[in-house]
C-alpha atoms as an extended CHARMM CRD file, in Angstrom:
* protein
*
       191  EXT
         1         1  MET       CA            141.3210000000      172.3520000000      129.0250000000  PROA      1               0.0000000000
         2         2  LYS       CA            139.1500000000      171.3370000000      132.0330000000  PROA      2               0.0000000000
         3         3  LYS       CA            137.0500000000      173.8680000000      133.8190000000  PROA      3               0.0000000000
         4         4  SER       CA            137.7450000000      174.0570000000      137.5440000000  PROA      4               0.0000000000
         5         5  SER       CA            135.3070000000      172.2640000000      139.7710000000  PROA      5               0.0000000000
         6         6  LYS       CA            134.1810000000      175.6900000000      141.5190000000  PROA      6               0.0000000000
         7         7  LYS       CA            133.5660000000      177.3140000000      138.2990000000  PROA      7               0.0000000000
         8         8  GLN       CA            131.5120000000      174.2010000000      137.0440000000  PROA      8               0.0000000000
         9         9  ASP       CA            129.5490000000      174.4810000000      140.6360000000  PROA      9               0.0000000000
        10        10  LYS       CA            128.9440000000      178.2060000000      139.9590000000  PROA      10              0.0000000000
        11        11  GLN       CA            127.5650000000      177.5750000000      136.4520000000  PROA      11              0.0000000000
        12        12  THR       CA            125.3900000000      174.6620000000      137.5520000000  PROA      12              0.0000000000
        13        13  GLU       CA            123.8590000000      176.9710000000      140.0700000000  PROA      13              0.0000000000
        14        14  SER       CA            123.4870000000      179.8060000000      137.7390000000  PROA      14              0.0000000000
        15        15  ILE       CA            121.7110000000      177.5610000000      135.3930000000  PROA      15              0.0000000000
        16        16  MET       CA            119.4820000000      175.9550000000      138.0640000000  PROA      16              0.0000000000
        17        17  THR       CA            118.5270000000      179.6670000000      139.1570000000  PROA      17              0.0000000000
        18        18  LEU       CA            117.6410000000      180.6090000000      135.5470000000  PROA      18              0.0000000000
        19        19  ILE       CA            115.5600000000      177.5020000000      135.0510000000  PROA      19              0.0000000000
        20        20  SER       CA            113.5750000000      178.0290000000      138.3500000000  PROA      20              0.0000000000
        21        21  MET       CA            112.9280000000      181.7000000000      137.4700000000  PROA      21              0.0000000000
        22        22  ALA       CA            111.6940000000      180.7800000000      133.9780000000  PROA      22              0.0000000000
        23        23  VAL       CA            109.4360000000      178.0950000000      135.5860000000  PROA      23              0.0000000000
        24        24  PHE       CA            108.1600000000      180.3940000000      138.0190000000  PROA      24              0.0000000000
        25        25  GLY       CA            107.5330000000      183.0140000000      135.3150000000  PROA      25              0.0000000000
        26        26  LEU       CA            105.8610000000      180.6500000000      132.7780000000  PROA      26              0.0000000000
        27        27  VAL       CA            103.6500000000      179.1220000000      135.4060000000  PROA      27              0.0000000000
        28        28  PHE       CA            102.5480000000      182.5090000000      136.5640000000  PROA      28              0.0000000000
        29        29  TYR       CA            101.9570000000      183.6790000000      132.8900000000  PROA      29              0.0000000000
        30        30  LEU       CA            100.0530000000      180.7070000000      132.1850000000  PROA      30              0.0000000000
        31        31  THR       CA             97.8700000000      180.3570000000      135.4400000000  PROA      31              0.0000000000
        32        32  GLU       CA             97.9800000000      184.0350000000      136.5330000000  PROA      32              0.0000000000
        33        33  SER       CA             98.3290000000      182.3610000000      140.0740000000  PROA      33              0.0000000000
        34        34  LEU       CA            100.9860000000      183.5320000000      142.3680000000  PROA      34              0.0000000000
        35        35  ILE       CA            100.3820000000      180.4640000000      144.5310000000  PROA      35              0.0000000000
        36        36  THR       CA            100.6120000000      177.9540000000      141.7410000000  PROA      36              0.0000000000
        37        37  ALA       CA            103.7070000000      179.8550000000      140.6120000000  PROA      37              0.0000000000
        38        38  ALA       CA            105.2200000000      179.5750000000      144.0240000000  PROA      38              0.0000000000
        39        39  ILE       CA            104.4760000000      175.9480000000      144.2450000000  PROA      39              0.0000000000
        40        40  ALA       CA            106.2010000000      175.3170000000      140.9250000000  PROA      40              0.0000000000
        41        41  LEU       CA            109.2130000000      177.2040000000      142.1400000000  PROA      41              0.0000000000
        42        42  LEU       CA            109.4050000000      175.1770000000      145.2570000000  PROA      42              0.0000000000
        43        43  VAL       CA            109.2000000000      171.9420000000      143.2500000000  PROA      43              0.0000000000
        44        44  MET       CA            111.9270000000      173.3270000000      141.0740000000  PROA      44              0.0000000000
        45        45  MET       CA            113.8960000000      174.0840000000      144.0530000000  PROA      45              0.0000000000
        46        46  LEU       CA            113.4220000000      170.7100000000      145.5200000000  PROA      46              0.0000000000
        47        47  ILE       CA            114.6800000000      169.1490000000      142.2590000000  PROA      47              0.0000000000
        48        48  ALA       CA            117.6350000000      171.2530000000      142.3220000000  PROA      48              0.0000000000
        49        49  VAL       CA            118.4810000000      170.2890000000      145.8010000000  PROA      49              0.0000000000
        50        50  ILE       CA            118.1470000000      166.5490000000      145.0290000000  PROA      50              0.0000000000
        51        51  PHE       CA            120.2160000000      167.0810000000      141.7880000000  PROA      51              0.0000000000
        52        52  VAL       CA            123.0930000000      168.8620000000      143.7540000000  PROA      52              0.0000000000
        53        53  LEU       CA            123.0810000000      166.0960000000      146.4530000000  PROA      53              0.0000000000
        54        54  VAL       CA            123.0900000000      163.2880000000      143.9110000000  PROA      54              0.0000000000
        55        55  LEU       CA            126.0440000000      165.0230000000      142.0810000000  PROA      55              0.0000000000
        56        56  ASN       CA            127.8650000000      165.5810000000      145.3430000000  PROA      56              0.0000000000
        57        57  GLN       CA            127.4410000000      161.8880000000      146.1200000000  PROA      57              0.0000000000
        58        58  ASN       CA            128.7480000000      160.9880000000      142.8310000000  PROA      58              0.0000000000
        59        59  LYS       CA            131.7830000000      163.2740000000      143.2390000000  PROA      59              0.0000000000
        60        60  LEU       CA            132.4350000000      161.7210000000      146.6920000000  PROA      60              0.0000000000
        61        61  LYS       CA            132.2190000000      158.2450000000      145.2330000000  PROA      61              0.0000000000
        62        62  LYS       CA            134.5040000000      159.0520000000      142.4390000000  PROA      62              0.0000000000
        63        63  LEU       CA            137.0950000000      160.5450000000      145.0650000000  PROA      63              0.0000000000
        64        64  ARG       CA            136.8610000000      157.3330000000      147.2120000000  PROA      64              0.0000000000
        65        65  ASP       CA            137.3730000000      155.0150000000      143.9260000000  PROA      65              0.0000000000
        66        66  SER       CA            140.2470000000      157.1810000000      142.6750000000  PROA      66              0.0000000000
        67        67  GLY       CA            143.4780000000      155.3370000000      141.9570000000  PROA      67              0.0000000000
        68        68  ILE       CA            146.9190000000      157.0260000000      142.0160000000  PROA      68              0.0000000000
        69        69  PHE       CA            146.8670000000      158.1000000000      138.2950000000  PROA      69              0.0000000000
        70        70  GLU       CA            143.7910000000      159.9040000000      138.9920000000  PROA      70              0.0000000000
        71        71  ILE       CA            145.2950000000      161.6220000000      141.7960000000  PROA      71              0.0000000000
        72        72  ASP       CA            148.2940000000      162.5610000000      139.7270000000  PROA      72              0.0000000000
        73        73  MET       CA            145.7620000000      164.5690000000      137.7480000000  PROA      73              0.0000000000
        74        74  MET       CA            144.1860000000      166.4250000000      140.7250000000  PROA      74              0.0000000000
        75        75  ASP       CA            145.0010000000      169.9910000000      141.7940000000  PROA      75              0.0000000000
        76        76  GLY       CA            146.0910000000      170.6350000000      145.2160000000  PROA      76              0.0000000000
        77        77  THR       CA            142.4730000000      171.5470000000      146.6070000000  PROA      77              0.0000000000
        78        78  GLN       CA            141.1230000000      168.1110000000      145.1220000000  PROA      78              0.0000000000
        79        79  PHE       CA            143.8720000000      166.1550000000      146.6500000000  PROA      79              0.0000000000
        80        80  GLU       CA            143.0670000000      167.8150000000      150.1420000000  PROA      80              0.0000000000
        81        81  HSD       CA            139.3410000000      166.6470000000      149.7410000000  PROA      81              0.0000000000
        82        82  TYR       CA            140.5230000000      163.1760000000      148.4540000000  PROA      82              0.0000000000
        83        83  LEU       CA            142.5060000000      162.6240000000      151.4940000000  PROA      83              0.0000000000
        84        84  ARG       CA            139.7380000000      163.7260000000      153.6870000000  PROA      84              0.0000000000
        85        85  GLU       CA            137.4700000000      161.1920000000      152.3380000000  PROA      85              0.0000000000
        86        86  LEU       CA            140.3500000000      158.5560000000      152.5190000000  PROA      86              0.0000000000
        87        87  TYR       CA            140.9790000000      159.1210000000      156.2120000000  PROA      87              0.0000000000
        88        88  LEU       CA            137.0730000000      159.3970000000      157.0600000000  PROA      88              0.0000000000
        89        89  ALA       CA            136.7870000000      155.7970000000      155.5940000000  PROA      89              0.0000000000
        90        90  TYR       CA            139.6710000000      154.8970000000      157.9520000000  PROA      90              0.0000000000
        91        91  GLY       CA            137.5120000000      156.1400000000      160.7910000000  PROA      91              0.0000000000
        92        92  TYR       CA            139.0490000000      159.7510000000      161.4830000000  PROA      92              0.0000000000
        93        93  LYS       CA            137.0750000000      162.8120000000      161.8700000000  PROA      93              0.0000000000
        94        94  ALA       CA            138.5670000000      164.7820000000      159.0340000000  PROA      94              0.0000000000
        95        95  THR       CA            138.3540000000      168.5810000000      158.4810000000  PROA      95              0.0000000000
        96        96  VAL       CA            139.9230000000      170.4280000000      155.5580000000  PROA      96              0.0000000000
        97        97  THR       CA            141.3970000000      173.6420000000      156.6550000000  PROA      97              0.0000000000
        98        98  ARG       CA            140.6990000000      176.8750000000      154.7760000000  PROA      98              0.0000000000
        99        99  ALA       CA            142.8370000000      177.3370000000      151.6460000000  PROA      99              0.0000000000
       100       100  SER       CA            144.8330000000      180.2920000000      152.8050000000  PROA      100             0.0000000000
       101       101  GLY       CA            146.1260000000      181.0780000000      156.3240000000  PROA      101             0.0000000000
       102       102  ASP       CA            145.9680000000      177.4810000000      157.2270000000  PROA      102             0.0000000000
       103       103  PHE       CA            149.1610000000      177.7170000000      159.2920000000  PROA      103             0.0000000000
       104       104  GLY       CA            150.8150000000      174.7730000000      157.5510000000  PROA      104             0.0000000000
       105       105  ALA       CA            148.0360000000      172.3340000000      157.9480000000  PROA      105             0.0000000000
       106       106  ASP       CA            145.6430000000      171.3050000000      155.1270000000  PROA      106             0.0000000000
       107       107  LEU       CA            143.5930000000      168.7490000000      157.0900000000  PROA      107             0.0000000000
       108       108  ILE       CA            142.8560000000      168.1850000000      160.7500000000  PROA      108             0.0000000000
       109       109  LEU       CA            142.3930000000      164.5070000000      161.5870000000  PROA      109             0.0000000000
       110       110  ASN       CA            140.9620000000      163.3320000000      165.1610000000  PROA      110             0.0000000000
       111       111  LYS       CA            140.6360000000      159.7860000000      166.3950000000  PROA      111             0.0000000000
       112       112  ASN       CA            140.5920000000      158.3050000000      169.7500000000  PROA      112             0.0000000000
       113       113  GLY       CA            141.4180000000      161.5200000000      171.3460000000  PROA      113             0.0000000000
       114       114  ARG       CA            144.5750000000      162.3850000000      169.1580000000  PROA      114             0.0000000000
       115       115  LYS       CA            144.7750000000      165.3110000000      166.9580000000  PROA      115             0.0000000000
       116       116  ILE       CA            146.8620000000      165.1080000000      163.7680000000  PROA      116             0.0000000000
       117       117  VAL       CA            147.7950000000      167.8620000000      161.3280000000  PROA      117             0.0000000000
       118       118  VAL       CA            148.2610000000      166.9210000000      157.7280000000  PROA      118             0.0000000000
       119       119  GLN       CA            150.1300000000      168.7050000000      154.7980000000  PROA      119             0.0000000000
       120       120  ALA       CA            149.0340000000      167.3730000000      151.7280000000  PROA      120             0.0000000000
       121       121  LYS       CA            151.5330000000      167.6900000000      148.7380000000  PROA      121             0.0000000000
       122       122  ARG       CA            150.1260000000      166.6090000000      145.2900000000  PROA      122             0.0000000000
       123       123  TYR       CA            153.5440000000      167.2640000000      143.4870000000  PROA      123             0.0000000000
       124       124  LYS       CA            155.1770000000      165.7680000000      140.4570000000  PROA      124             0.0000000000
       125       125  LYS       CA            158.7060000000      166.4240000000      142.0150000000  PROA      125             0.0000000000
       126       126  ASN       CA            160.0600000000      165.2080000000      145.2490000000  PROA      126             0.0000000000
       127       127  VAL       CA            158.7130000000      167.0460000000      148.3750000000  PROA      127             0.0000000000
       128       128  GLY       CA            161.5070000000      168.7550000000      150.3040000000  PROA      128             0.0000000000
       129       129  VAL       CA            162.0930000000      170.1380000000      153.9010000000  PROA      129             0.0000000000
       130       130  LYS       CA            159.6150000000      172.9880000000      153.5240000000  PROA      130             0.0000000000
       131       131  ALA       CA            156.6150000000      170.7350000000      153.9580000000  PROA      131             0.0000000000
       132       132  VAL       CA            158.1600000000      169.0650000000      157.0370000000  PROA      132             0.0000000000
       133       133  GLN       CA            158.8680000000      172.5190000000      158.5130000000  PROA      133             0.0000000000
       134       134  GLU       CA            155.3090000000      174.0030000000      157.7170000000  PROA      134             0.0000000000
       135       135  VAL       CA            153.4820000000      170.8240000000      159.2070000000  PROA      135             0.0000000000
       136       136  LYS       CA            155.7960000000      170.7280000000      162.4830000000  PROA      136             0.0000000000
       137       137  SER       CA            154.8370000000      174.5390000000      162.8880000000  PROA      137             0.0000000000
       138       138  ALA       CA            151.2800000000      173.4580000000      162.4560000000  PROA      138             0.0000000000
       139       139  GLU       CA            151.3550000000      170.9350000000      164.9940000000  PROA      139             0.0000000000
       140       140  LEU       CA            152.3900000000      173.4950000000      167.6830000000  PROA      140             0.0000000000
       141       141  HSD       CA            149.9560000000      175.9630000000      166.3410000000  PROA      141             0.0000000000
       142       142  TYR       CA            147.0010000000      173.5110000000      166.2990000000  PROA      142             0.0000000000
       143       143  GLY       CA            148.0780000000      171.7390000000      169.6090000000  PROA      143             0.0000000000
       144       144  ALA       CA            148.2590000000      168.4660000000      167.8350000000  PROA      144             0.0000000000
       145       145  ASP       CA            149.7250000000      165.2140000000      168.9470000000  PROA      145             0.0000000000
       146       146  GLU       CA            151.2040000000      164.3680000000      165.6420000000  PROA      146             0.0000000000
       147       147  SER       CA            152.0790000000      165.7730000000      162.3040000000  PROA      147             0.0000000000
       148       148  TRP       CA            152.0390000000      164.1080000000      158.8040000000  PROA      148             0.0000000000
       149       149  VAL       CA            152.9660000000      164.9340000000      155.2120000000  PROA      149             0.0000000000
       150       150  VAL       CA            151.1570000000      163.1040000000      152.5910000000  PROA      150             0.0000000000
       151       151  THR       CA            152.0790000000      163.1350000000      148.9430000000  PROA      151             0.0000000000
       152       152  ASN       CA            151.4500000000      161.4140000000      145.8570000000  PROA      152             0.0000000000
       153       153  SER       CA            155.0060000000      161.7500000000      144.9950000000  PROA      153             0.0000000000
       154       154  TYR       CA            158.3070000000      160.9230000000      147.2220000000  PROA      154             0.0000000000
       155       155  PHE       CA            160.3360000000      162.9970000000      149.6470000000  PROA      155             0.0000000000
       156       156  THR       CA            163.9760000000      164.2160000000      149.2930000000  PROA      156             0.0000000000
       157       157  LYS       CA            166.9230000000      162.6760000000      151.5040000000  PROA      157             0.0000000000
       158       158  ALA       CA            166.8230000000      166.0850000000      153.5310000000  PROA      158             0.0000000000
       159       159  ALA       CA            163.0670000000      165.9990000000      154.1120000000  PROA      159             0.0000000000
       160       160  TYR       CA            163.4510000000      162.4710000000      155.5700000000  PROA      160             0.0000000000
       161       161  GLN       CA            166.3800000000      163.6480000000      157.6980000000  PROA      161             0.0000000000
       162       162  LEU       CA            164.3280000000      166.6230000000      159.1190000000  PROA      162             0.0000000000
       163       163  ALA       CA            161.1900000000      164.5660000000      159.5580000000  PROA      163             0.0000000000
       164       164  ASN       CA            163.1860000000      161.7700000000      161.6250000000  PROA      164             0.0000000000
       165       165  SER       CA            164.5600000000      164.3630000000      163.9270000000  PROA      165             0.0000000000
       166       166  ASN       CA            160.9610000000      166.0730000000      164.4230000000  PROA      166             0.0000000000
       167       167  SER       CA            158.9230000000      163.1460000000      164.7640000000  PROA      167             0.0000000000
       168       168  VAL       CA            156.8670000000      164.0130000000      161.5730000000  PROA      168             0.0000000000
       169       169  ILE       CA            155.5420000000      161.0030000000      159.7260000000  PROA      169             0.0000000000
       170       170  LEU       CA            155.9680000000      161.1140000000      155.8920000000  PROA      170             0.0000000000
       171       171  ILE       CA            153.5800000000      158.9390000000      153.7320000000  PROA      171             0.0000000000
       172       172  ASP       CA            154.9330000000      158.8250000000      150.1920000000  PROA      172             0.0000000000
       173       173  ARG       CA            153.3320000000      157.4460000000      146.8820000000  PROA      173             0.0000000000
       174       174  ASP       CA            153.9130000000      153.9310000000      147.7710000000  PROA      174             0.0000000000
       175       175  GLN       CA            152.3560000000      154.1980000000      151.2200000000  PROA      175             0.0000000000
       176       176  LEU       CA            149.4660000000      156.0000000000      149.8510000000  PROA      176             0.0000000000
       177       177  VAL       CA            148.8040000000      153.5050000000      147.1480000000  PROA      177             0.0000000000
       178       178  LYS       CA            148.9370000000      150.8290000000      149.8490000000  PROA      178             0.0000000000
       179       179  ASP       CA            146.4450000000      152.8200000000      151.9270000000  PROA      179             0.0000000000
       180       180  ILE       CA            144.0530000000      153.1720000000      149.1010000000  PROA      180             0.0000000000
       181       181  VAL       CA            144.4460000000      149.4540000000      147.9120000000  PROA      181             0.0000000000
       182       182  PHE       CA            143.8270000000      148.1410000000      151.5030000000  PROA      182             0.0000000000
       183       183  LEU       CA            140.7790000000      150.4400000000      151.8270000000  PROA      183             0.0000000000
       184       184  GLN       CA            139.2710000000      149.2160000000      148.4560000000  PROA      184             0.0000000000
       185       185  SER       CA            139.9100000000      145.5540000000      149.2240000000  PROA      185             0.0000000000
       186       186  LYS       CA            138.3660000000      146.0570000000      152.6070000000  PROA      186             0.0000000000
       187       187  SER       CA            135.3120000000      147.7480000000      151.1420000000  PROA      187             0.0000000000
       188       188  ASN       CA            135.0810000000      144.9030000000      148.4450000000  PROA      188             0.0000000000
       189       189  THR       CA            135.1760000000      142.2930000000      151.0120000000  PROA      189             0.0000000000
       190       190  ALA       CA            132.2440000000      143.8970000000      152.9330000000  PROA      190             0.0000000000
       191       191  MET       CA            130.0260000000      143.7390000000      149.9350000000  PROA      191             0.0000000000
């Protein structure tokens, strides 16, 4: 069973803290100099910051390079962050909302003066009308110009009907794959 990303981050942070404290204590023990120990601690903290930055860059690259099968393995939060990276690459200013109390919007996109609320649904089954209702409500709450529901799956017939009558854009698995492939081909030709 895989550990959650947040749990792994906490463990990494705890390990780095313990190592830093150990280095500080060891250097102080060996040199009996508080200044030398403090410098060693600062160097360790700098190494830790660089390590975390590199780790985060690798995570972002991995998210950008993800294919649909990797998306299928993500949890909801990972999917939201993946979509953030995807839409950033498309030139949107993209913000993931807080996990609870988001008023039906998982992401808020801004581009060319237009605000778009996005409900992200990383599902194994088809997405129903509830997602459409939530994102339409979020559109009103956030004062957005558009509302989208993005899924790695498909939508029910009722969801399409409700979305059509409420001007909600539905992005299903097929469109998501097209968006990813287009972005990948665009970045490959830029190399």
